[in-house]
Amino acid sequence: MDVDVIVAGAGPTGLMLACELALAGVRTRIVERRTEPQRDSRALTLHPRSVELMDQRGLLERFLPLGRTVPGWHFAQLPTHLDFSALDSRHGYTLFIAQARTEALLEERARELGVGILRGHEATGVSQDGEGVEVQVRGPAGVESVRARYAVGCDGGRSVVREAAGIGFPGTDETLTGVLGDFGVIDADPAVLGAARASGVLVAPLEGGLTRLVYVDPERMRVAAREPVTLEEFRASLIRICGSDCGIAEPRWLSRFGNATRLAESYRSGRVLLAGDAAHIHFPAAGQGLNTGLQDAVNLGWKLAATVNGWAPPGLLDSYDEERNPVGRAVTENTEVQTLLAELTLVRQYQRPAAALRKLFDELLRMEEVNRKLAAQVSALGTAYPPAMPGADPLVGRRMPDIGLTATASKAIRVYELLPQGRFVHLDLAGDPELGAVVAGWGSRITPVTVTKRDDHAALEGVTEVLVRPDGHIAWATRTADITARRNERRAALTAWAGTPS
């Protein structure tokens, strides 16, 4: 084999996946069609769960200084915002950071871990057999065949890898398009920008002195996304929408985007897997696309690494599709709802009932329970996976709370600080003198921690042991006090998730 895994696409999803694989010693190579890193940024945010993932891998200190935190976020551009700060997380905020910055930081980390990144090389075909995959790669020297054990398509909505694997991509074509522009010059008068915002134009300051404007023009919303945007069109639309062209000049980037919505029938076909936009596309409502891709990558990374390294229990790699495909469906559905709320207000015959519907939704968002539910979904803090074992504790599948604790060595630490190596973490909260000897059978796959003191957390009341997955979700938890019973449960859980002991 030339490599263990070949990843098509050096966007945030592909880079994050490569980091996860390399962390586990998997030989990984990325092929990327672009010859240079992306300069312009379609996405601008890391939502709370993505921020937590960076924290778990010890990368957050690289990201925080380069962005700014925002405690609330929008749903369908309604006046009442989602309150991320009310959620159960140390990171109850959106980190406003350009996609280009995110890619640069992840590429830096990938190279530190020894990932090979071939720019100017495009995956043009994939075939597979019982032992591996053959990926056809076109580069400056022509087309070559690269042999790997697995291939992962992180190559966007028009994924060559997905098509080569024969994975269906059903959904709906675009019915609505919007435009965005990044400008070096704009009228900074608060009244002008306030009028633009009141008319539905998103105004966002970017680094480098740029300002982004995003809107949907009712008279141009049926223009195909593939049609280029001109500065003249942008100005004319702004004047129609808010009465001013906002003094825009020196455009850095103009782009049109649509609401085509599709979800892969499966995220896996044999030795070929999909993540990010290759698996799901949708309107960029609430900025969930990049974040969902990062979370795909972290869910897949440790499972694929376990498979390559030979210790994955039966069905582990299949659980990637079982866990993440429903998440992709939920994201596509909530973005469709948000898009519909926006689109109806732009169609003349629906404007009055649409206004009433948006008012109703806004009133619902003022209800704490509703706001919390939608905030948990958009932030992905509410993502929970179905338990793999019958009779599991209600905690299983949920995110592990990042509680503070003190281990046997009297060192204060947070749970997420135990996860930078991408291993399982076993927390003994009640004390078992034989724990170390038992868990040692799984070697470096599991980090055992005997906890002598921990922060109170309602969800953990009465819990005696927890097995935390490498992606920060709970694999197993028990409230059993009897040590013998716990040992039996523990061995069954460790074997189910971390394979047979060495």
Short mmCIF file of C-alpha atoms in Angstrom, two decimals:
data_model
loop_
_atom_site.label_atom_id
_atom_site.label_comp_id
_atom_site.label_asym_id
_atom_site.label_seq_id
_atom_site.Cartn_x
_atom_site.Cartn_y
_atom_site.Cartn_z
CA MET A 1 0.00 0.00 0.00
CA ASP A 2 1.25 3.49 -0.81
CA VAL A 3 -0.65 4.87 2.21
CA ASP A 4 -3.29 3.67 4.65
CA VAL A 5 -5.89 6.33 3.84
CA ILE A 6 -6.16 8.80 1.00
CA VAL A 7 -8.37 11.83 1.61
CA ALA A 8 -9.74 13.80 -1.33
CA GLY A 9 -10.07 17.47 -0.39
CA ALA A 10 -8.05 19.82 1.83
CA GLY A 11 -10.96 21.83 3.17
CA PRO A 12 -11.70 21.92 6.90
CA THR A 13 -13.31 18.46 6.88
CA GLY A 14 -10.48 16.73 5.02
CA LEU A 15 -7.80 18.43 7.10
CA MET A 16 -9.53 17.63 10.40
CA LEU A 17 -9.95 14.00 9.37
CA ALA A 18 -6.30 13.74 8.36
CA CYS A 19 -5.26 15.13 11.75
CA GLU A 20 -7.41 12.56 13.55
CA LEU A 21 -5.99 9.68 11.52
CA ALA A 22 -2.39 10.81 11.85
CA LEU A 23 -2.84 11.22 15.61
CA ALA A 24 -3.47 7.45 15.70
CA GLY A 25 -0.43 6.65 13.56
CA VAL A 26 -2.35 6.10 10.31
CA ARG A 27 -0.38 6.96 7.18
CA THR A 28 -2.55 9.59 5.52
CA ARG A 29 -2.28 11.56 2.31
CA ILE A 30 -4.52 14.42 1.15
CA VAL A 31 -4.95 15.25 -2.54
CA GLU A 32 -6.33 18.70 -3.28
CA ARG A 33 -7.25 20.16 -6.65
CA ARG A 34 -6.38 23.74 -5.65
CA THR A 35 -2.73 24.68 -5.99
CA GLU A 36 -2.87 27.24 -3.17
CA PRO A 37 -4.74 27.44 0.13
CA GLN A 38 -8.18 29.00 -0.05
CA ARG A 39 -7.99 32.79 0.21
CA ASP A 40 -11.70 33.60 0.41
CA SER A 41 -14.02 32.25 3.09
CA ARG A 42 -17.57 31.13 2.50
CA ALA A 43 -17.97 30.05 6.14
CA LEU A 44 -17.13 32.35 9.04
CA THR A 45 -18.01 30.47 12.20
CA LEU A 46 -17.12 27.68 14.57
CA HIS A 47 -20.18 26.79 16.63
CA PRO A 48 -19.92 25.57 20.26
CA ARG A 49 -19.51 21.84 19.56
CA SER A 50 -16.76 22.51 17.03
CA VAL A 51 -15.03 24.76 19.55
CA GLU A 52 -15.27 21.92 22.09
CA LEU A 53 -13.63 19.55 19.60
CA MET A 54 -10.71 21.94 19.18
CA ASP A 55 -10.48 22.13 22.97
CA GLN A 56 -10.44 18.33 23.23
CA ARG A 57 -7.50 18.13 20.84
CA GLY A 58 -5.52 20.91 22.50
CA LEU A 59 -5.95 23.24 19.51
CA LEU A 60 -8.23 25.89 20.92
CA GLU A 61 -5.42 28.23 21.93
CA ARG A 62 -4.50 28.48 18.26
CA PHE A 63 -8.01 29.50 17.25
CA LEU A 64 -9.28 31.81 20.01
CA PRO A 65 -6.81 34.68 19.49
CA LEU A 66 -7.68 34.83 15.79
CA GLY A 67 -11.46 35.10 16.20
CA ARG A 68 -14.07 36.82 18.30
CA THR A 69 -16.77 35.21 20.40
CA VAL A 70 -20.49 35.83 19.93
CA PRO A 71 -22.86 34.48 22.64
CA GLY A 72 -25.97 34.39 20.46
CA TRP A 73 -26.75 33.23 16.96
CA HIS A 74 -29.63 33.57 14.55
CA PHE A 75 -32.28 31.15 13.35
CA ALA A 76 -33.79 32.12 9.97
CA GLN A 77 -32.59 35.71 10.61
CA LEU A 78 -35.35 36.16 13.21
CA PRO A 79 -34.97 39.11 15.62
CA THR A 80 -34.73 36.87 18.71
CA HIS A 81 -31.40 35.08 18.70
CA LEU A 82 -30.51 31.62 19.93
CA ASP A 83 -28.78 31.86 23.30
CA PHE A 84 -25.73 29.60 23.16
CA SER A 85 -24.51 30.97 26.49
CA ALA A 86 -27.38 29.22 28.28
CA LEU A 87 -26.23 25.76 27.13
CA ASP A 88 -24.21 23.29 29.19
CA SER A 89 -20.75 24.06 27.81
CA ARG A 90 -17.65 26.01 28.72
CA HIS A 91 -17.87 27.33 25.17
CA GLY A 92 -21.39 28.69 24.92
CA TYR A 93 -20.59 30.96 21.99
CA THR A 94 -19.88 31.04 18.28
CA LEU A 95 -16.28 31.77 17.39
CA PHE A 96 -16.35 34.18 14.48
CA ILE A 97 -13.32 33.13 12.42
CA ALA A 98 -12.86 32.99 8.66
CA GLN A 99 -12.81 29.59 6.98
CA ALA A 100 -9.43 30.41 5.44
CA ARG A 101 -8.01 30.84 8.95
CA THR A 102 -9.54 27.56 10.09
CA GLU A 103 -8.05 25.76 7.10
CA ALA A 104 -4.63 27.31 7.67
CA LEU A 105 -4.56 26.27 11.33
CA LEU A 106 -5.70 22.72 10.56
CA GLU A 107 -3.18 22.41 7.74
CA GLU A 108 -0.45 23.55 10.13
CA ARG A 109 -1.49 20.82 12.58
CA ALA A 110 -1.75 18.18 9.85
CA ARG A 111 1.79 18.89 8.68
CA GLU A 112 3.05 18.73 12.28
CA LEU A 113 1.59 15.22 12.44
CA GLY A 114 3.28 14.18 9.22
CA VAL A 115 0.31 14.24 6.84
CA GLY A 116 1.28 14.44 3.18
CA ILE A 117 -0.68 17.17 1.37
CA LEU A 118 -0.46 17.21 -2.41
CA ARG A 119 -1.83 20.41 -3.87
CA GLY A 120 -2.56 20.64 -7.57
CA HIS A 121 -3.57 16.96 -7.46
CA GLU A 122 -7.18 15.92 -8.07
CA ALA A 123 -8.85 12.58 -7.44
CA THR A 124 -10.51 11.67 -10.74
CA GLY A 125 -11.64 8.11 -10.02
CA VAL A 126 -11.83 5.42 -7.34
CA SER A 127 -12.16 1.65 -7.57
CA GLN A 128 -12.00 -0.90 -4.78
CA ASP A 129 -11.49 -4.57 -4.07
CA GLY A 130 -11.36 -6.71 -0.95
CA GLU A 131 -7.92 -5.44 0.07
CA GLY A 132 -7.98 -1.75 -0.71
CA VAL A 133 -8.74 1.07 -3.12
CA GLU A 134 -7.12 2.46 -6.25
CA VAL A 135 -7.43 6.22 -6.52
CA GLN A 136 -6.68 7.86 -9.85
CA VAL A 137 -4.95 11.16 -9.18
CA ARG A 138 -4.31 13.79 -11.84
CA GLY A 139 -1.39 16.09 -11.12
CA PRO A 140 1.20 18.19 -12.95
CA ALA A 141 2.97 15.05 -14.20
CA GLY A 142 -0.22 13.40 -15.46
CA VAL A 143 -2.44 10.70 -13.97
CA GLU A 144 -1.12 8.20 -11.45
CA SER A 145 -2.75 5.44 -9.45
CA VAL A 146 -2.42 5.56 -5.66
CA ARG A 147 -3.09 2.42 -3.64
CA ALA A 148 -4.57 2.75 -0.15
CA ARG A 149 -6.58 0.70 2.28
CA TYR A 150 -9.40 3.26 2.40
CA ALA A 151 -10.44 6.43 0.60
CA VAL A 152 -12.51 9.26 2.04
CA GLY A 153 -14.27 11.82 -0.11
CA CYS A 154 -14.14 15.27 1.46
CA ASP A 155 -14.28 16.81 -2.00
CA GLY A 156 -17.48 18.82 -1.81
CA GLY A 157 -20.99 18.68 -3.15
CA ARG A 158 -19.85 17.54 -6.62
CA SER A 159 -17.73 14.80 -5.07
CA VAL A 160 -15.91 12.64 -7.60
CA VAL A 161 -15.31 10.06 -4.86
CA ARG A 162 -19.01 9.78 -4.08
CA GLU A 163 -19.94 9.36 -7.73
CA ALA A 164 -17.19 6.79 -8.32
CA ALA A 165 -18.43 4.78 -5.34
CA GLY A 166 -21.95 4.79 -6.74
CA ILE A 167 -23.46 6.40 -3.65
CA GLY A 168 -26.76 8.15 -4.38
CA PHE A 169 -27.19 11.81 -3.49
CA PRO A 170 -30.95 12.41 -3.47
CA GLY A 171 -32.57 15.69 -2.58
CA THR A 172 -33.92 18.86 -4.15
CA ASP A 173 -32.48 21.28 -6.70
CA GLU A 174 -32.10 24.96 -5.93
CA THR A 175 -35.18 27.16 -6.00
CA LEU A 176 -33.57 30.18 -4.38
CA THR A 177 -30.18 31.89 -4.56
CA GLY A 178 -28.51 34.61 -2.57
CA VAL A 179 -25.30 36.57 -3.04
CA LEU A 180 -22.40 37.60 -0.89
CA GLY A 181 -19.64 40.12 -1.36
CA ASP A 182 -16.50 41.05 0.55
CA PHE A 183 -15.59 44.70 0.10
CA GLY A 184 -12.57 46.81 0.99
CA VAL A 185 -14.62 50.00 1.04
CA ILE A 186 -18.09 50.54 2.51
CA ASP A 187 -20.10 53.45 3.94
CA ALA A 188 -19.50 53.17 7.69
CA ASP A 189 -22.42 55.48 8.62
CA PRO A 190 -24.39 53.54 11.30
CA ALA A 191 -27.65 54.79 9.82
CA VAL A 192 -26.80 53.39 6.40
CA LEU A 193 -25.70 50.02 7.72
CA GLY A 194 -28.63 49.94 10.14
CA ALA A 195 -31.06 50.43 7.27
CA ALA A 196 -29.35 47.63 5.36
CA ARG A 197 -29.65 45.25 8.32
CA ALA A 198 -33.28 46.22 8.86
CA SER A 199 -33.94 45.29 5.23
CA GLY A 200 -32.51 41.81 5.67
CA VAL A 201 -28.91 42.40 4.59
CA LEU A 202 -26.33 40.63 6.72
CA VAL A 203 -23.41 42.96 7.45
CA ALA A 204 -20.32 41.33 8.96
CA PRO A 205 -16.88 42.86 9.54
CA LEU A 206 -14.02 40.60 8.44
CA GLU A 207 -10.31 40.67 9.13
CA GLY A 208 -8.09 42.75 6.88
CA GLY A 209 -10.53 45.66 6.88
CA LEU A 210 -13.07 43.86 4.72
CA THR A 211 -16.83 43.89 5.23
CA ARG A 212 -19.15 41.13 4.06
CA LEU A 213 -22.67 41.78 2.80
CA VAL A 214 -25.10 38.88 2.24
CA TYR A 215 -28.66 39.14 0.97
CA VAL A 216 -31.39 37.63 -1.17
CA ASP A 217 -32.85 39.98 -3.80
CA PRO A 218 -36.51 39.10 -4.54
CA GLU A 219 -36.04 40.16 -8.16
CA ARG A 220 -32.89 38.04 -8.60
CA MET A 221 -33.51 35.10 -6.30
CA ARG A 222 -34.23 32.69 -9.16
CA VAL A 223 -30.92 33.34 -10.93
CA ALA A 224 -28.88 30.14 -11.13
CA ALA A 225 -26.05 29.84 -8.61
CA ARG A 226 -23.58 29.14 -11.43
CA GLU A 227 -24.14 32.66 -12.90
CA PRO A 228 -21.35 35.06 -11.84
CA VAL A 229 -22.17 38.09 -9.72
CA THR A 230 -21.12 41.51 -10.99
CA LEU A 231 -20.46 44.64 -8.94
CA GLU A 232 -23.16 46.44 -10.93
CA GLU A 233 -25.73 43.77 -10.02
CA PHE A 234 -24.69 43.90 -6.37
CA ARG A 235 -25.12 47.67 -6.21
CA ALA A 236 -28.44 47.65 -8.04
CA SER A 237 -29.82 44.97 -5.72
CA LEU A 238 -28.75 46.85 -2.59
CA ILE A 239 -30.47 50.00 -3.82
CA ARG A 240 -33.66 48.02 -4.47
CA ILE A 241 -33.54 46.33 -1.07
CA CYS A 242 -32.48 49.10 1.30
CA GLY A 243 -32.39 52.30 -0.75
CA SER A 244 -28.60 52.64 -0.85
CA ASP A 245 -25.62 50.85 -2.36
CA CYS A 246 -23.90 51.24 1.05
CA GLY A 247 -20.92 52.87 -0.63
CA ILE A 248 -19.41 49.52 -1.61
CA ALA A 249 -16.18 49.48 -3.61
CA GLU A 250 -13.03 47.40 -4.05
CA PRO A 251 -14.75 43.99 -4.10
CA ARG A 252 -12.46 41.18 -2.96
CA TRP A 253 -14.92 38.38 -3.68
CA LEU A 254 -18.42 38.13 -5.13
CA SER A 255 -20.33 34.85 -5.10
CA ARG A 256 -23.79 33.40 -5.56
CA PHE A 257 -25.10 30.45 -3.55
CA GLY A 258 -28.24 28.34 -3.70
CA ASN A 259 -30.50 26.19 -1.57
CA ALA A 260 -29.98 22.84 -3.30
CA THR A 261 -30.34 20.28 -0.52
CA ARG A 262 -29.03 16.72 -0.77
CA LEU A 263 -28.00 13.93 1.59
CA ALA A 264 -25.93 10.89 0.68
CA GLU A 265 -27.86 7.62 0.82
CA SER A 266 -24.97 6.21 2.84
CA TYR A 267 -21.74 7.65 4.18
CA ARG A 268 -19.96 4.38 3.43
CA SER A 269 -19.64 1.98 0.52
CA GLY A 270 -17.11 -0.70 1.38
CA ARG A 271 -13.70 0.95 1.62
CA VAL A 272 -14.95 4.35 0.45
CA LEU A 273 -16.41 6.85 2.92
CA LEU A 274 -17.79 10.38 2.71
CA ALA A 275 -17.67 13.40 5.02
CA GLY A 276 -18.60 17.06 4.90
CA ASP A 277 -20.20 18.52 1.79
CA ALA A 278 -19.55 15.29 -0.10
CA ALA A 279 -22.18 13.76 2.21
CA HIS A 280 -24.60 16.68 2.66
CA ILE A 281 -25.29 20.06 1.09
CA HIS A 282 -27.85 22.70 2.03
CA PHE A 283 -28.48 26.43 2.19
CA PRO A 284 -25.97 28.07 4.56
CA ALA A 285 -28.68 28.90 7.10
CA ALA A 286 -27.21 29.49 10.58
CA GLY A 287 -23.73 28.55 9.35
CA GLN A 288 -23.93 24.82 10.05
CA GLY A 289 -22.18 23.31 7.02
CA LEU A 290 -18.51 23.61 7.97
CA ASN A 291 -19.29 22.68 11.55
CA THR A 292 -21.17 19.53 10.57
CA GLY A 293 -18.22 18.51 8.41
CA LEU A 294 -15.73 18.93 11.25
CA GLN A 295 -17.94 16.83 13.48
CA ASP A 296 -18.20 14.15 10.77
CA ALA A 297 -14.42 14.05 10.64
CA VAL A 298 -13.95 13.60 14.38
CA ASN A 299 -16.60 10.86 14.52
CA LEU A 300 -15.01 9.01 11.59
CA GLY A 301 -11.35 9.55 12.42
CA TRP A 302 -10.93 7.29 15.44
CA LYS A 303 -13.19 4.59 14.00
CA LEU A 304 -11.30 4.42 10.72
CA ALA A 305 -7.99 4.51 12.58
CA ALA A 306 -9.10 1.63 14.80
CA THR A 307 -10.02 -0.35 11.68
CA VAL A 308 -6.70 0.35 9.98
CA ASN A 309 -4.78 -0.47 13.16
CA GLY A 310 -6.60 -3.79 13.50
CA TRP A 311 -8.38 -3.48 16.83
CA ALA A 312 -11.83 -2.18 15.84
CA PRO A 313 -14.66 -4.33 17.22
CA PRO A 314 -17.25 -5.62 14.72
CA GLY A 315 -19.51 -2.91 13.35
CA LEU A 316 -17.46 0.05 14.59
CA LEU A 317 -16.81 1.54 11.16
CA ASP A 318 -20.43 1.00 10.15
CA SER A 319 -21.48 3.06 13.16
CA TYR A 320 -20.08 6.14 11.41
CA ASP A 321 -22.95 6.13 8.92
CA GLU A 322 -25.43 5.01 11.57
CA GLU A 323 -24.53 7.96 13.80
CA ARG A 324 -23.76 10.76 11.37
CA ASN A 325 -26.29 10.21 8.58
CA PRO A 326 -29.22 11.08 10.91
CA VAL A 327 -27.32 14.20 11.99
CA GLY A 328 -26.93 15.20 8.34
CA ARG A 329 -30.65 14.67 7.82
CA ALA A 330 -31.51 16.84 10.83
CA VAL A 331 -29.25 19.64 9.58
CA THR A 332 -30.69 19.55 6.06
CA GLU A 333 -34.21 19.62 7.45
CA ASN A 334 -33.67 22.56 9.79
CA THR A 335 -31.93 24.56 7.04
CA GLU A 336 -34.88 23.87 4.75
CA VAL A 337 -37.22 25.24 7.41
CA GLN A 338 -35.09 28.37 7.80
CA THR A 339 -34.88 28.84 4.04
CA LEU A 340 -38.63 28.50 3.67
CA LEU A 341 -39.21 31.14 6.34
CA ALA A 342 -36.95 33.48 4.39
CA GLU A 343 -38.26 32.62 0.93
CA LEU A 344 -41.94 33.10 1.77
CA THR A 345 -41.32 36.70 2.81
CA LEU A 346 -39.83 37.41 -0.62
CA VAL A 347 -42.76 36.08 -2.66
CA ARG A 348 -45.35 38.83 -3.00
CA GLN A 349 -48.51 36.74 -2.55
CA TYR A 350 -47.16 35.15 0.64
CA GLN A 351 -45.72 38.24 2.31
CA ARG A 352 -48.56 38.87 4.77
CA PRO A 353 -48.96 35.29 6.07
CA ALA A 354 -45.17 34.88 5.97
CA ALA A 355 -44.75 37.93 8.18
CA ALA A 356 -47.28 36.46 10.63
CA LEU A 357 -45.47 33.12 10.55
CA ARG A 358 -42.11 34.74 11.27
CA LYS A 359 -43.69 36.72 14.11
CA LEU A 360 -45.04 33.47 15.56
CA PHE A 361 -41.63 31.78 15.29
CA ASP A 362 -39.98 34.76 16.93
CA GLU A 363 -42.43 34.61 19.82
CA LEU A 364 -41.67 30.92 20.23
CA LEU A 365 -37.94 31.67 20.35
CA ARG A 366 -38.58 33.90 23.35
CA MET A 367 -39.71 30.81 25.24
CA GLU A 368 -36.69 29.44 27.11
CA GLU A 369 -37.41 25.78 26.37
CA VAL A 370 -37.88 26.35 22.63
CA ASN A 371 -34.81 28.56 22.39
CA ARG A 372 -32.71 26.00 24.23
CA LYS A 373 -33.90 23.17 21.97
CA LEU A 374 -33.05 24.97 18.73
CA ALA A 375 -29.81 26.35 20.16
CA ALA A 376 -28.75 22.82 21.10
CA GLN A 377 -29.49 21.62 17.57
CA VAL A 378 -27.76 24.44 15.68
CA SER A 379 -24.75 24.42 18.02
CA ALA A 380 -24.62 20.58 17.82
CA LEU A 381 -24.31 20.45 21.61
CA GLY A 382 -27.55 18.49 21.60
CA THR A 383 -26.20 15.77 19.30
CA ALA A 384 -26.58 12.36 20.93
CA TYR A 385 -25.99 8.98 19.31
CA PRO A 386 -28.14 5.90 19.89
CA PRO A 387 -26.68 3.47 22.44
CA ALA A 388 -24.91 0.45 20.96
CA MET A 389 -25.82 -1.83 23.87
CA PRO A 390 -29.32 -2.60 25.24
CA GLY A 391 -30.23 -1.28 28.66
CA ALA A 392 -27.63 1.47 28.49
CA ASP A 393 -27.54 4.36 30.94
CA PRO A 394 -29.31 7.51 29.64
CA LEU A 395 -25.93 9.23 29.42
CA VAL A 396 -24.66 6.87 26.70
CA GLY A 397 -24.32 8.59 23.33
CA ARG A 398 -24.38 12.09 24.79
CA ARG A 399 -21.45 14.49 25.03
CA MET A 400 -19.34 14.05 28.13
CA PRO A 401 -19.61 17.20 30.27
CA ASP A 402 -16.26 18.95 30.59
CA ILE A 403 -16.23 18.76 34.37
CA GLY A 404 -13.23 19.64 36.49
CA LEU A 405 -11.77 16.78 38.49
CA THR A 406 -8.82 15.74 40.60
CA ALA A 407 -7.05 12.48 39.80
CA THR A 408 -5.13 10.18 42.16
CA ALA A 409 -1.99 12.25 41.73
CA SER A 410 -3.90 15.26 43.15
CA LYS A 411 -3.72 17.12 39.86
CA ALA A 412 -6.69 19.29 38.92
CA ILE A 413 -7.71 18.82 35.32
CA ARG A 414 -10.69 19.09 33.00
CA VAL A 415 -12.08 16.06 31.19
CA TYR A 416 -11.36 17.57 27.78
CA GLU A 417 -7.72 17.98 28.76
CA LEU A 418 -7.53 14.18 28.88
CA LEU A 419 -8.49 13.79 25.19
CA PRO A 420 -5.73 15.42 23.08
CA GLN A 421 -4.29 12.07 21.96
CA GLY A 422 -7.62 10.85 20.63
CA ARG A 423 -7.87 7.86 22.99
CA PHE A 424 -10.68 6.49 25.15
CA VAL A 425 -10.72 7.88 28.68
CA HIS A 426 -12.01 5.72 31.51
CA LEU A 427 -13.10 7.67 34.58
CA ASP A 428 -13.42 5.73 37.81
CA LEU A 429 -15.58 7.95 40.00
CA ALA A 430 -16.12 5.46 42.85
CA GLY A 431 -12.77 3.72 43.24
CA ASP A 432 -11.70 0.20 42.24
CA PRO A 433 -8.20 -0.84 43.34
CA GLU A 434 -7.93 -3.29 40.43
CA LEU A 435 -8.97 -0.81 37.74
CA GLY A 436 -5.47 -0.08 36.47
CA ALA A 437 -4.60 -3.73 36.04
CA VAL A 438 -7.82 -4.45 34.15
CA VAL A 439 -7.69 -1.47 31.81
CA ALA A 440 -3.99 -2.06 31.15
CA GLY A 441 -5.00 -4.98 28.96
CA TRP A 442 -6.14 -2.47 26.32
CA GLY A 443 -2.77 -0.72 26.35
CA SER A 444 -2.59 2.75 24.82
CA ARG A 445 -6.17 2.64 23.53
CA ILE A 446 -7.50 3.76 26.93
CA THR A 447 -6.36 6.34 29.46
CA PRO A 448 -7.55 5.22 32.93
CA VAL A 449 -8.16 7.94 35.50
CA THR A 450 -9.13 7.33 39.12
CA VAL A 451 -11.00 10.42 40.27
CA THR A 452 -10.69 11.51 43.89
CA LYS A 453 -12.74 14.69 43.55
CA ARG A 454 -14.96 16.14 40.81
CA ASP A 455 -17.27 19.03 40.07
CA ASP A 456 -20.95 18.46 40.69
CA HIS A 457 -23.02 17.90 37.58
CA ALA A 458 -26.67 16.87 37.66
CA ALA A 459 -26.36 14.41 34.77
CA LEU A 460 -23.52 12.57 36.55
CA GLU A 461 -25.28 12.17 39.88
CA GLY A 462 -24.84 8.60 41.10
CA VAL A 463 -22.53 7.63 38.20
CA THR A 464 -19.67 5.39 39.34
CA GLU A 465 -17.75 4.88 36.07
CA VAL A 466 -17.71 6.49 32.62
CA LEU A 467 -16.00 5.45 29.40
CA VAL A 468 -15.51 8.47 27.15
CA ARG A 469 -15.00 7.91 23.45
CA PRO A 470 -12.15 9.61 21.58
CA ASP A 471 -14.68 12.06 20.10
CA GLY A 472 -15.89 13.12 23.54
CA HIS A 473 -19.19 11.21 23.54
CA ILE A 474 -20.03 8.71 26.26
CA ALA A 475 -19.57 5.07 25.25
CA TRP A 476 -20.62 3.55 28.57
CA ALA A 477 -21.66 4.67 32.03
CA THR A 478 -22.81 2.82 35.10
CA ARG A 479 -24.37 3.77 38.42
CA THR A 480 -23.72 0.35 39.96
CA ALA A 481 -21.99 0.52 43.33
CA ASP A 482 -21.08 -3.16 43.60
CA ILE A 483 -17.45 -3.56 42.47
CA THR A 484 -17.86 -7.11 41.13
CA ALA A 485 -20.88 -6.14 39.02
CA ARG A 486 -19.07 -3.06 37.76
CA ARG A 487 -16.07 -5.14 36.71
CA ASN A 488 -18.27 -7.41 34.63
CA GLU A 489 -20.05 -4.45 33.02
CA ARG A 490 -16.77 -2.69 32.43
CA ARG A 491 -15.13 -5.60 30.63
CA ALA A 492 -18.16 -6.03 28.38
CA ALA A 493 -18.22 -2.30 27.55
CA LEU A 494 -14.48 -2.06 26.91
CA THR A 495 -14.59 -5.07 24.60
CA ALA A 496 -17.61 -3.72 22.73
CA TRP A 497 -15.98 -0.37 22.10
CA ALA A 498 -12.21 -0.80 22.27
CA GLY A 499 -11.94 -4.35 20.92
CA THR A 500 -10.37 -7.34 22.58
CA PRO A 501 -7.52 -6.68 25.02
CA SER A 502 -3.98 -7.10 23.77
#
